[in-house]
Amino acid sequence: CQRDDDFSGKTMAIQWEWNHVPNDSLWSLTEQPGKLRLHTMPAKDFWYARNSLCQRVVGLEADATVELSTAGLKQGDVSGFALLIYPYAWIGVEKQSNGLWLKMRNEMNYPSVSAIDSMKITAKTIWLKVHTDVDNGKSCFAYSMDGKTYKDYGNELPLHFQLHTFQGPRYAL
C-alpha cells in the first residue's frame, strides 16, 4: 500500500481522503509542480477546516513526516500537520503580523484555544512529524529545521478508543 507521496502525479494518490467535501478551487497539484498547494479558508476551529487532506494511520506504531513551505502564508494563515481523532492535536506554523510562529495545539486543553507551545521561527521550510503508538495509546509531535534532526514539541496526545471519530486516528494536512 502506498504511503509516501511527493505530489508529482496529475491526480491525488489513492491513499488520500478529504475530511470534508473539498473546495476544488482552493487546492492544486499543478500550481507548483511536484508540490501540493492548499489555500486557506476561514474556519472557527480545526474540526471545521475544509480542504484538510487525510491519510489513515497504518500499523500499531508509526512515524509520519511532512515538509512544509511557509513561503505562501499570509497574515492569519495557519498550516500544519495534525492527528485527526477526538481529541485532536496539531503542530504547525501561524503567520502573524510580527512573523512566523511554530505552534502546537491539543484539544485536551479545551476550552482554551491557546497554543501549548509557541515559538517564533524564521524558516522558509520546516519538517513536522507525528509519532503514533496505538498499542500504548499515545502520540507525540516534533519539528526539524533541516529535515534530519528533530526536537519534540508540545505535549503528548492520548489515543482513546471512542465513537466520536470511529475511523481511528488519521494524519491531516
CSV table of N, CA and C in Angstrom, one decimal:
chain,number,residue,atom,x,y,z
A,1,CYS,N,0.8,-1.2,0.0
A,1,CYS,CA,0.0,0.0,0.0
A,1,CYS,C,0.9,1.2,0.0
A,2,GLN,N,0.6,2.2,-0.9
A,2,GLN,CA,1.4,3.4,-1.0
A,2,GLN,C,1.1,4.3,0.2
A,3,ARG,N,2.2,4.9,0.8
A,3,ARG,CA,2.0,5.9,1.9
A,3,ARG,C,2.7,7.2,1.6
A,4,ASP,N,4.0,7.1,1.0
A,4,ASP,CA,4.7,8.3,0.7
A,4,ASP,C,4.1,8.9,-0.5
A,5,ASP,N,4.3,10.3,-0.6
A,5,ASP,CA,3.8,11.0,-1.7
A,5,ASP,C,4.6,12.3,-1.9
A,6,ASP,N,5.1,12.4,-3.1
A,6,ASP,CA,5.9,13.7,-3.4
A,6,ASP,C,5.0,14.6,-4.2
A,7,PHE,N,3.7,14.3,-4.4
A,7,PHE,CA,2.7,15.1,-5.1
A,7,PHE,C,3.1,15.4,-6.5
A,8,SER,N,3.8,14.5,-7.2
A,8,SER,CA,4.3,14.8,-8.6
A,8,SER,C,3.3,14.3,-9.6
A,9,GLY,N,2.3,13.5,-9.2
A,9,GLY,CA,1.3,13.0,-10.1
A,9,GLY,C,0.3,14.1,-10.6
A,10,LYS,N,-0.5,13.7,-11.5
A,10,LYS,CA,-1.5,14.6,-12.1
A,10,LYS,C,-2.8,14.5,-11.3
A,11,THR,N,-3.0,13.5,-10.5
A,11,THR,CA,-4.2,13.3,-9.7
A,11,THR,C,-3.7,12.9,-8.3
A,12,MET,N,-4.6,13.1,-7.3
A,12,MET,CA,-4.3,12.8,-5.9
A,12,MET,C,-4.1,11.2,-5.8
A,13,ALA,N,-3.1,10.8,-5.1
A,13,ALA,CA,-2.9,9.4,-4.9
A,13,ALA,C,-4.0,8.7,-4.1
A,14,ILE,N,-4.1,7.4,-4.3
A,14,ILE,CA,-5.2,6.7,-3.7
A,14,ILE,C,-5.3,6.7,-2.2
A,15,GLN,N,-4.2,6.9,-1.5
A,15,GLN,CA,-4.2,6.8,0.0
A,15,GLN,C,-4.8,8.1,0.6
A,16,TRP,N,-5.0,9.1,-0.1
A,16,TRP,CA,-5.5,10.4,0.4
A,16,TRP,C,-7.1,10.4,0.4
A,17,GLU,N,-7.6,11.1,1.5
A,17,GLU,CA,-9.0,11.3,1.6
A,17,GLU,C,-9.3,12.7,2.2
A,18,TRP,N,-10.3,13.4,1.8
A,18,TRP,CA,-10.7,14.7,2.3
A,18,TRP,C,-11.5,14.5,3.6
A,19,ASN,N,-11.3,15.3,4.6
A,19,ASN,CA,-12.1,15.3,5.8
A,19,ASN,C,-13.5,15.8,5.6
A,20,HIS,N,-13.6,16.8,4.7
A,20,HIS,CA,-14.9,17.4,4.3
A,20,HIS,C,-14.9,17.4,2.8
A,21,VAL,N,-16.1,17.7,2.2
A,21,VAL,CA,-16.1,17.9,0.8
A,21,VAL,C,-15.2,19.1,0.5
A,22,PRO,N,-14.2,18.9,-0.4
A,22,PRO,CA,-13.2,19.9,-0.6
A,22,PRO,C,-13.8,21.0,-1.5
A,23,ASN,N,-13.2,22.2,-1.4
A,23,ASN,CA,-13.4,23.3,-2.4
A,23,ASN,C,-12.3,23.1,-3.4
A,24,ASP,N,-12.6,22.5,-4.5
A,24,ASP,CA,-11.6,22.1,-5.5
A,24,ASP,C,-10.8,23.3,-6.1
A,25,SER,N,-11.4,24.5,-6.0
A,25,SER,CA,-10.7,25.7,-6.5
A,25,SER,C,-9.6,26.2,-5.6
A,26,LEU,N,-9.5,25.6,-4.4
A,26,LEU,CA,-8.5,26.0,-3.4
A,26,LEU,C,-7.4,25.0,-3.0
A,27,TRP,N,-7.2,24.0,-3.9
A,27,TRP,CA,-6.1,23.1,-3.8
A,27,TRP,C,-5.6,22.8,-5.2
A,28,SER,N,-4.3,22.4,-5.3
A,28,SER,CA,-3.8,22.2,-6.6
A,28,SER,C,-2.5,21.3,-6.5
A,29,LEU,N,-2.4,20.4,-7.5
A,29,LEU,CA,-1.1,19.7,-7.7
A,29,LEU,C,-0.3,20.3,-8.8
A,30,THR,N,-0.8,21.3,-9.5
A,30,THR,CA,-0.2,21.8,-10.7
A,30,THR,C,0.3,23.3,-10.5
A,31,GLU,N,-0.2,23.9,-9.5
A,31,GLU,CA,0.2,25.3,-9.3
A,31,GLU,C,1.7,25.5,-9.0
A,32,GLN,N,2.2,24.5,-8.3
A,32,GLN,CA,3.7,24.4,-8.1
A,32,GLN,C,4.0,22.9,-8.3
A,33,PRO,N,4.4,22.6,-9.6
A,33,PRO,CA,4.6,21.2,-9.9
A,33,PRO,C,5.5,20.4,-8.9
A,34,GLY,N,5.0,19.2,-8.5
A,34,GLY,CA,5.7,18.4,-7.5
A,34,GLY,C,5.4,18.8,-6.1
A,35,LYS,N,4.4,19.7,-5.9
A,35,LYS,CA,4.0,20.1,-4.6
A,35,LYS,C,2.5,20.2,-4.5
A,36,LEU,N,2.0,19.9,-3.3
A,36,LEU,CA,0.6,20.1,-3.0
A,36,LEU,C,0.4,21.5,-2.5
A,37,ARG,N,-0.5,22.2,-3.1
A,37,ARG,CA,-0.8,23.6,-2.7
A,37,ARG,C,-2.2,23.6,-2.1
A,38,LEU,N,-2.3,23.9,-0.8
A,38,LEU,CA,-3.6,24.1,-0.2
A,38,LEU,C,-3.8,25.5,0.2
A,39,HIS,N,-4.8,26.2,-0.3
A,39,HIS,CA,-5.1,27.6,0.1
A,39,HIS,C,-6.0,27.6,1.3
A,40,THR,N,-5.8,28.5,2.1
A,40,THR,CA,-6.6,28.6,3.4
A,40,THR,C,-8.0,29.1,3.2
A,41,MET,N,-8.9,28.7,4.1
A,41,MET,CA,-10.2,29.3,4.2
A,41,MET,C,-10.5,29.5,5.6
A,42,PRO,N,-11.4,30.4,5.9
A,42,PRO,CA,-11.7,30.7,7.3
A,42,PRO,C,-12.4,29.5,7.9
A,43,ALA,N,-12.1,29.2,9.2
A,43,ALA,CA,-12.8,28.1,9.9
A,43,ALA,C,-12.7,28.5,11.4
A,44,LYS,N,-13.8,28.1,12.1
A,44,LYS,CA,-13.8,28.5,13.5
A,44,LYS,C,-12.9,27.7,14.4
A,45,ASP,N,-12.6,26.5,13.9
A,45,ASP,CA,-11.5,25.7,14.5
A,45,ASP,C,-11.2,24.5,13.6
A,46,PHE,N,-10.3,23.6,14.1
A,46,PHE,CA,-9.8,22.5,13.2
A,46,PHE,C,-10.9,21.6,12.7
A,47,TRP,N,-11.9,21.4,13.5
A,47,TRP,CA,-13.0,20.5,13.1
A,47,TRP,C,-13.7,21.0,11.9
A,48,TYR,N,-13.8,22.3,11.7
A,48,TYR,CA,-14.5,22.9,10.6
A,48,TYR,C,-13.6,23.3,9.4
A,49,ALA,N,-12.3,23.0,9.5
A,49,ALA,CA,-11.4,23.4,8.4
A,49,ALA,C,-11.7,22.5,7.2
A,50,ARG,N,-12.1,23.1,6.1
A,50,ARG,CA,-12.3,22.4,4.9
A,50,ARG,C,-10.9,22.2,4.2
A,51,ASN,N,-10.8,21.3,3.2
A,51,ASN,CA,-9.6,21.0,2.5
A,51,ASN,C,-8.5,20.5,3.4
A,52,SER,N,-8.9,19.8,4.4
A,52,SER,CA,-8.0,19.0,5.3
A,52,SER,C,-7.8,17.7,4.6
A,53,LEU,N,-6.6,17.4,4.1
A,53,LEU,CA,-6.3,16.2,3.4
A,53,LEU,C,-5.8,15.2,4.4
A,54,CYS,N,-6.4,14.0,4.4
A,54,CYS,CA,-6.1,13.0,5.5
A,54,CYS,C,-5.6,11.7,4.9
A,55,GLN,N,-4.9,10.9,5.8
A,55,GLN,CA,-4.4,9.6,5.4
A,55,GLN,C,-4.5,8.8,6.7
A,56,ARG,N,-4.9,7.6,6.6
A,56,ARG,CA,-5.1,6.7,7.7
A,56,ARG,C,-3.7,6.3,8.3
A,57,VAL,N,-3.7,6.2,9.6
A,57,VAL,CA,-2.5,5.7,10.3
A,57,VAL,C,-2.5,4.2,10.2
A,58,VAL,N,-1.4,3.6,9.7
A,58,VAL,CA,-1.4,2.2,9.5
A,58,VAL,C,-0.4,1.6,10.4
A,59,GLY,N,-0.8,0.5,11.1
A,59,GLY,CA,0.1,-0.2,12.0
A,59,GLY,C,-0.1,0.3,13.4
A,60,LEU,N,0.5,-0.4,14.3
A,60,LEU,CA,0.4,-0.1,15.7
A,60,LEU,C,1.3,1.0,16.2
A,61,GLU,N,2.4,1.2,15.5
A,61,GLU,CA,3.3,2.3,15.8
A,61,GLU,C,3.9,2.8,14.5
A,62,ALA,N,3.8,4.1,14.3
A,62,ALA,CA,4.2,4.7,13.0
A,62,ALA,C,4.7,6.2,13.2
A,63,ASP,N,5.6,6.6,12.3
A,63,ASP,CA,6.0,8.0,12.2
A,63,ASP,C,5.6,8.5,10.9
A,64,ALA,N,5.1,9.7,10.8
A,64,ALA,CA,4.7,10.4,9.6
A,64,ALA,C,5.3,11.8,9.6
A,65,THR,N,5.9,12.1,8.5
A,65,THR,CA,6.6,13.4,8.4
A,65,THR,C,6.2,14.2,7.2
A,66,VAL,N,6.0,15.5,7.3
A,66,VAL,CA,5.7,16.3,6.2
A,66,VAL,C,6.7,17.5,6.1
A,67,GLU,N,7.0,17.9,4.9
A,67,GLU,CA,7.8,19.1,4.7
A,67,GLU,C,6.9,20.2,4.3
A,68,LEU,N,7.0,21.4,5.1
A,68,LEU,CA,6.0,22.5,4.9
A,68,LEU,C,6.8,23.7,4.5
A,69,SER,N,6.4,24.3,3.4
A,69,SER,CA,6.9,25.6,3.0
A,69,SER,C,6.1,26.7,3.6
A,70,THR,N,6.7,27.7,4.2
A,70,THR,CA,6.0,28.8,4.8
A,70,THR,C,5.8,30.0,3.9
A,71,ALA,N,6.4,29.9,2.7
A,71,ALA,CA,6.5,31.0,1.7
A,71,ALA,C,5.2,31.6,1.3
A,72,GLY,N,4.1,30.8,1.2
A,72,GLY,CA,2.9,31.3,0.7
A,72,GLY,C,1.9,31.7,1.8
A,73,LEU,N,2.3,31.7,3.1
A,73,LEU,CA,1.4,32.0,4.1
A,73,LEU,C,1.2,33.5,4.2
A,74,LYS,N,-0.1,33.9,4.4
A,74,LYS,CA,-0.5,35.3,4.6
A,74,LYS,C,-0.8,35.5,6.0
A,75,GLN,N,-0.8,36.8,6.5
A,75,GLN,CA,-1.1,37.1,7.9
A,75,GLN,C,-2.5,36.4,8.2
A,76,GLY,N,-2.5,35.7,9.4
A,76,GLY,CA,-3.6,35.0,9.9
A,76,GLY,C,-3.7,33.5,9.4
A,77,ASP,N,-2.9,33.1,8.4
A,77,ASP,CA,-2.9,31.8,7.9
A,77,ASP,C,-2.3,30.8,9.0
A,78,VAL,N,-2.8,29.6,9.0
A,78,VAL,CA,-2.3,28.5,9.8
A,78,VAL,C,-2.2,27.3,8.9
A,79,SER,N,-1.0,26.7,9.0
A,79,SER,CA,-0.8,25.5,8.1
A,79,SER,C,0.0,24.5,9.0
A,80,GLY,N,-0.3,23.2,8.8
A,80,GLY,CA,0.5,22.3,9.6
A,80,GLY,C,0.0,20.8,9.4
A,81,PHE,N,0.4,20.0,10.4
A,81,PHE,CA,0.2,18.6,10.4
A,81,PHE,C,-0.5,18.2,11.7
A,82,ALA,N,-1.6,17.5,11.5
A,82,ALA,CA,-2.5,17.1,12.6
A,82,ALA,C,-2.7,15.6,12.8
A,83,LEU,N,-3.2,15.3,13.9
A,83,LEU,CA,-3.7,13.9,14.2
A,83,LEU,C,-5.2,14.1,14.4
A,84,LEU,N,-5.9,13.7,13.4
A,84,LEU,CA,-7.4,13.8,13.5
A,84,LEU,C,-8.0,12.6,14.2
A,85,ILE,N,-8.4,12.9,15.4
A,85,ILE,CA,-9.0,12.0,16.3
A,85,ILE,C,-9.7,12.8,17.4
A,86,TYR,N,-10.5,12.2,18.2
A,86,TYR,CA,-11.1,13.0,19.3
A,86,TYR,C,-10.4,12.6,20.6
A,87,PRO,N,-9.7,13.5,21.3
A,87,PRO,CA,-9.4,14.8,20.9
A,87,PRO,C,-8.3,14.9,19.9
A,88,TYR,N,-8.3,16.0,19.1
A,88,TYR,CA,-7.3,16.2,18.1
A,88,TYR,C,-6.1,17.0,18.6
A,89,ALA,N,-5.0,17.0,17.8
A,89,ALA,CA,-3.9,17.8,18.2
A,89,ALA,C,-3.2,18.1,16.8
A,90,TRP,N,-2.5,19.3,16.8
A,90,TRP,CA,-1.7,19.6,15.6
A,90,TRP,C,-0.5,20.4,15.9
A,91,ILE,N,0.5,20.3,15.0
A,91,ILE,CA,1.7,21.1,15.1
A,91,ILE,C,1.7,21.9,13.8
A,92,GLY,N,2.0,23.2,13.8
A,92,GLY,CA,2.0,23.9,12.6
A,92,GLY,C,2.6,25.3,12.7
A,93,VAL,N,2.5,26.1,11.6
A,93,VAL,CA,3.0,27.4,11.6
A,93,VAL,C,1.9,28.4,11.4
A,94,GLU,N,1.9,29.5,12.2
A,94,GLU,CA,0.9,30.5,12.0
A,94,GLU,C,1.6,31.8,11.7
A,95,LYS,N,1.1,32.5,10.7
A,95,LYS,CA,1.8,33.8,10.3
A,95,LYS,C,1.0,34.9,11.0
A,96,GLN,N,1.7,35.6,11.8
A,96,GLN,CA,1.1,36.8,12.5
A,96,GLN,C,1.8,38.1,12.0
A,97,SER,N,1.3,39.2,12.4
A,97,SER,CA,1.9,40.5,12.0
A,97,SER,C,3.4,40.6,12.4
A,98,ASN,N,3.8,39.9,13.4
A,98,ASN,CA,5.2,40.0,13.9
A,98,ASN,C,6.0,38.8,13.4
A,99,GLY,N,5.5,38.0,12.5
A,99,GLY,CA,6.4,36.9,11.9
A,99,GLY,C,5.7,35.6,12.0
A,100,LEU,N,6.5,34.5,11.8
A,100,LEU,CA,6.0,33.1,11.8
A,100,LEU,C,6.2,32.5,13.2
A,101,TRP,N,5.2,31.8,13.6
A,101,TRP,CA,5.2,31.1,14.9
A,101,TRP,C,4.9,29.6,14.8
A,102,LEU,N,5.8,28.8,15.3
A,102,LEU,CA,5.6,27.4,15.4
A,102,LEU,C,4.7,27.1,16.6
A,103,LYS,N,3.6,26.4,16.4
A,103,LYS,CA,2.6,26.2,17.5
A,103,LYS,C,2.2,24.8,17.5
A,104,MET,N,1.8,24.4,18.7
A,104,MET,CA,1.2,23.0,18.9
A,104,MET,C,0.0,23.2,19.7
A,105,ARG,N,-1.1,22.7,19.2
A,105,ARG,CA,-2.4,22.8,20.0
A,105,ARG,C,-2.9,21.4,20.2
A,106,ASN,N,-3.6,21.2,21.3
A,106,ASN,CA,-4.1,19.9,21.7
A,106,ASN,C,-5.5,20.1,22.3
A,107,GLU,N,-6.5,19.5,21.7
A,107,GLU,CA,-7.8,19.7,22.2
A,107,GLU,C,-8.1,19.2,23.6
A,108,MET,N,-7.1,18.5,24.1
A,108,MET,CA,-7.2,18.1,25.5
A,108,MET,C,-7.3,19.3,26.4
A,109,ASN,N,-6.8,20.4,26.0
A,109,ASN,CA,-6.8,21.7,26.8
A,109,ASN,C,-8.0,22.5,26.6
A,110,TYR,N,-9.0,22.0,25.9
A,110,TYR,CA,-10.3,22.7,25.7
A,110,TYR,C,-10.9,23.1,27.0
A,111,PRO,N,-11.5,24.2,27.2
A,111,PRO,CA,-11.9,25.2,26.1
A,111,PRO,C,-10.8,26.2,25.7
A,112,SER,N,-9.6,26.1,26.3
A,112,SER,CA,-8.5,27.0,25.9
A,112,SER,C,-8.2,26.8,24.4
A,113,VAL,N,-8.0,28.0,23.7
A,113,VAL,CA,-7.6,27.9,22.3
A,113,VAL,C,-6.2,28.3,22.2
A,114,SER,N,-5.5,28.6,23.3
A,114,SER,CA,-4.1,29.0,23.2
A,114,SER,C,-3.2,27.8,22.9
A,115,ALA,N,-2.1,28.1,22.3
A,115,ALA,CA,-1.2,27.0,21.9
A,115,ALA,C,-0.5,26.5,23.2
A,116,ILE,N,-0.2,25.2,23.2
A,116,ILE,CA,0.5,24.6,24.3
A,116,ILE,C,2.0,25.1,24.3
A,117,ASP,N,2.5,25.1,23.1
A,117,ASP,CA,3.8,25.6,22.8
A,117,ASP,C,3.8,26.6,21.7
A,118,SER,N,4.6,27.7,21.8
A,118,SER,CA,4.6,28.7,20.7
A,118,SER,C,6.0,29.3,20.7
A,119,MET,N,6.6,29.2,19.5
A,119,MET,CA,8.0,29.7,19.3
A,119,MET,C,8.1,30.4,18.0
A,120,LYS,N,8.7,31.6,18.0
A,120,LYS,CA,8.9,32.3,16.8
A,120,LYS,C,10.0,31.7,16.0
A,121,ILE,N,9.8,31.6,14.6
A,121,ILE,CA,10.7,31.0,13.7
A,121,ILE,C,10.9,31.9,12.5
A,122,THR,N,12.0,31.6,11.8
A,122,THR,CA,12.3,32.4,10.6
A,122,THR,C,12.4,31.5,9.3
A,123,ALA,N,12.2,30.2,9.5
A,123,ALA,CA,12.4,29.2,8.5
A,123,ALA,C,11.4,29.3,7.3
A,124,LYS,N,11.9,29.2,6.1
A,124,LYS,CA,11.1,29.1,4.9
A,124,LYS,C,10.5,27.7,4.7
A,125,THR,N,11.2,26.7,5.3
A,125,THR,CA,10.8,25.3,5.2
A,125,THR,C,11.0,24.7,6.6
A,126,ILE,N,10.0,23.9,7.0
A,126,ILE,CA,10.1,23.2,8.3
A,126,ILE,C,9.5,21.8,8.1
A,127,TRP,N,10.0,20.9,8.8
A,127,TRP,CA,9.6,19.5,8.7
A,127,TRP,C,8.8,19.2,10.0
A,128,LEU,N,7.6,18.6,9.9
A,128,LEU,CA,6.8,18.3,11.1
A,128,LEU,C,6.6,16.8,11.1
A,129,LYS,N,6.6,16.3,12.3
A,129,LYS,CA,6.5,14.8,12.5
A,129,LYS,C,5.5,14.5,13.6
A,130,VAL,N,4.7,13.4,13.3
A,130,VAL,CA,3.8,12.9,14.3
A,130,VAL,C,4.1,11.4,14.5
A,131,HIS,N,4.3,11.0,15.7
A,131,HIS,CA,4.6,9.7,16.1
A,131,HIS,C,3.3,9.1,16.8
A,132,THR,N,2.8,8.0,16.3
A,132,THR,CA,1.7,7.4,16.9
A,132,THR,C,2.1,6.0,17.5
A,133,ASP,N,1.6,5.7,18.6
A,133,ASP,CA,1.8,4.4,19.3
A,133,ASP,C,0.5,3.9,19.8
A,134,VAL,N,-0.2,3.2,18.9
A,134,VAL,CA,-1.6,2.8,19.2
A,134,VAL,C,-1.6,1.8,20.4
A,135,ASP,N,-0.6,0.9,20.4
A,135,ASP,CA,-0.6,-0.1,21.5
A,135,ASP,C,-0.5,0.5,22.9
A,136,ASN,N,0.3,1.6,23.0
A,136,ASN,CA,0.4,2.3,24.3
A,136,ASN,C,-0.5,3.5,24.4
A,137,GLY,N,-1.3,3.8,23.4
A,137,GLY,CA,-2.4,4.8,23.4
A,137,GLY,C,-1.8,6.2,23.5
A,138,LYS,N,-0.8,6.5,22.7
A,138,LYS,CA,-0.3,7.9,22.8
A,138,LYS,C,0.3,8.3,21.5
A,139,SER,N,0.4,9.6,21.3
A,139,SER,CA,1.1,10.2,20.1
A,139,SER,C,1.9,11.4,20.6
A,140,CYS,N,2.9,11.8,19.8
A,140,CYS,CA,3.7,13.0,20.1
A,140,CYS,C,4.1,13.6,18.8
A,141,PHE,N,4.6,14.9,19.0
A,141,PHE,CA,4.9,15.7,17.8
A,141,PHE,C,6.3,16.2,17.9
A,142,ALA,N,6.9,16.5,16.8
A,142,ALA,CA,8.3,17.0,16.7
A,142,ALA,C,8.4,17.9,15.5
A,143,TYR,N,9.5,18.7,15.4
A,143,TYR,CA,9.8,19.5,14.3
A,143,TYR,C,11.3,19.5,14.0
A,144,SER,N,11.6,19.9,12.8
A,144,SER,CA,13.0,19.9,12.4
A,144,SER,C,13.2,21.1,11.4
A,145,MET,N,14.3,21.8,11.6
A,145,MET,CA,14.6,22.9,10.7
A,145,MET,C,15.5,22.5,9.5
A,146,ASP,N,16.0,21.2,9.6
A,146,ASP,CA,16.9,20.8,8.5
A,146,ASP,C,16.4,19.4,7.9
A,147,GLY,N,15.3,18.9,8.4
A,147,GLY,CA,14.8,17.6,7.9
A,147,GLY,C,15.6,16.4,8.4
A,148,LYS,N,16.5,16.6,9.3
A,148,LYS,CA,17.3,15.5,9.8
A,148,LYS,C,17.2,15.4,11.3
A,149,THR,N,17.4,16.5,12.0
A,149,THR,CA,17.4,16.5,13.5
A,149,THR,C,16.1,17.0,14.0
A,150,TYR,N,15.3,16.1,14.8
A,150,TYR,CA,14.0,16.5,15.2
A,150,TYR,C,14.0,16.8,16.7
A,151,LYS,N,13.2,17.8,17.1
A,151,LYS,CA,13.0,18.1,18.5
A,151,LYS,C,11.6,17.9,18.9
A,152,ASP,N,11.3,17.2,20.0
A,152,ASP,CA,10.0,17.0,20.5
A,152,ASP,C,9.3,18.4,20.8
A,153,TYR,N,8.0,18.5,20.6
A,153,TYR,CA,7.4,19.8,20.7
A,153,TYR,C,5.9,19.6,21.2
A,154,GLY,N,5.5,20.4,22.2
A,154,GLY,CA,4.2,20.3,22.7
A,154,GLY,C,4.1,19.1,23.7
A,155,ASN,N,2.8,18.7,23.9
A,155,ASN,CA,2.6,17.6,24.9
A,155,ASN,C,2.1,16.4,24.2
A,156,GLU,N,2.0,15.3,24.9
A,156,GLU,CA,1.6,14.0,24.4
A,156,GLU,C,0.0,14.0,24.3
A,157,LEU,N,-0.4,13.4,23.2
A,157,LEU,CA,-1.9,13.3,23.0
A,157,LEU,C,-2.3,11.8,23.2
A,158,PRO,N,-3.2,11.6,24.2
A,158,PRO,CA,-3.6,10.2,24.4
A,158,PRO,C,-4.5,9.8,23.2
A,159,LEU,N,-4.4,8.5,22.8
A,159,LEU,CA,-5.2,8.0,21.8
A,159,LEU,C,-6.2,7.1,22.4
A,160,HIS,N,-7.4,7.7,22.6
A,160,HIS,CA,-8.5,7.0,23.2
A,160,HIS,C,-9.4,6.2,22.2
A,161,PHE,N,-9.9,5.1,22.6
A,161,PHE,CA,-10.9,4.5,21.8
A,161,PHE,C,-12.2,5.2,22.2
A,162,GLN,N,-12.9,5.7,21.1
A,162,GLN,CA,-14.1,6.4,21.4
A,162,GLN,C,-14.9,6.3,20.1
A,163,LEU,N,-16.2,6.7,20.1
A,163,LEU,CA,-17.0,6.5,18.9
A,163,LEU,C,-17.3,7.9,18.3
A,164,HIS,N,-16.7,9.0,18.8
A,164,HIS,CA,-16.9,10.3,18.2
A,164,HIS,C,-16.3,10.3,16.8
A,165,THR,N,-15.1,9.8,16.6
A,165,THR,CA,-14.4,9.7,15.3
A,165,THR,C,-14.1,8.2,15.1
A,166,PHE,N,-15.1,7.5,14.7
A,166,PHE,CA,-15.0,6.0,14.7
A,166,PHE,C,-13.8,5.5,13.8
A,167,GLN,N,-13.3,6.3,12.9
A,167,GLN,CA,-12.3,5.8,11.9
A,167,GLN,C,-10.9,5.5,12.5
A,168,GLY,N,-10.7,5.9,13.8
A,168,GLY,CA,-9.4,5.8,14.3
A,168,GLY,C,-8.6,7.0,13.9
A,169,PRO,N,-7.3,7.1,14.4
A,169,PRO,CA,-6.5,8.3,14.1
A,169,PRO,C,-6.2,8.4,12.6
A,170,ARG,N,-6.2,9.6,12.1
A,170,ARG,CA,-5.8,9.9,10.7
A,170,ARG,C,-4.8,11.1,10.8
A,171,TYR,N,-3.8,11.0,9.9
A,171,TYR,CA,-2.9,12.2,9.7
A,171,TYR,C,-3.7,13.2,8.9
A,172,ALA,N,-3.5,14.5,9.1
A,172,ALA,CA,-4.2,15.5,8.3
A,172,ALA,C,-3.3,16.7,8.0
A,173,LEU,N,-3.3,17.1,6.8
A,173,LEU,CA,-2.6,18.3,6.3
A,173,LEU,C,-3.6,19.4,6.3
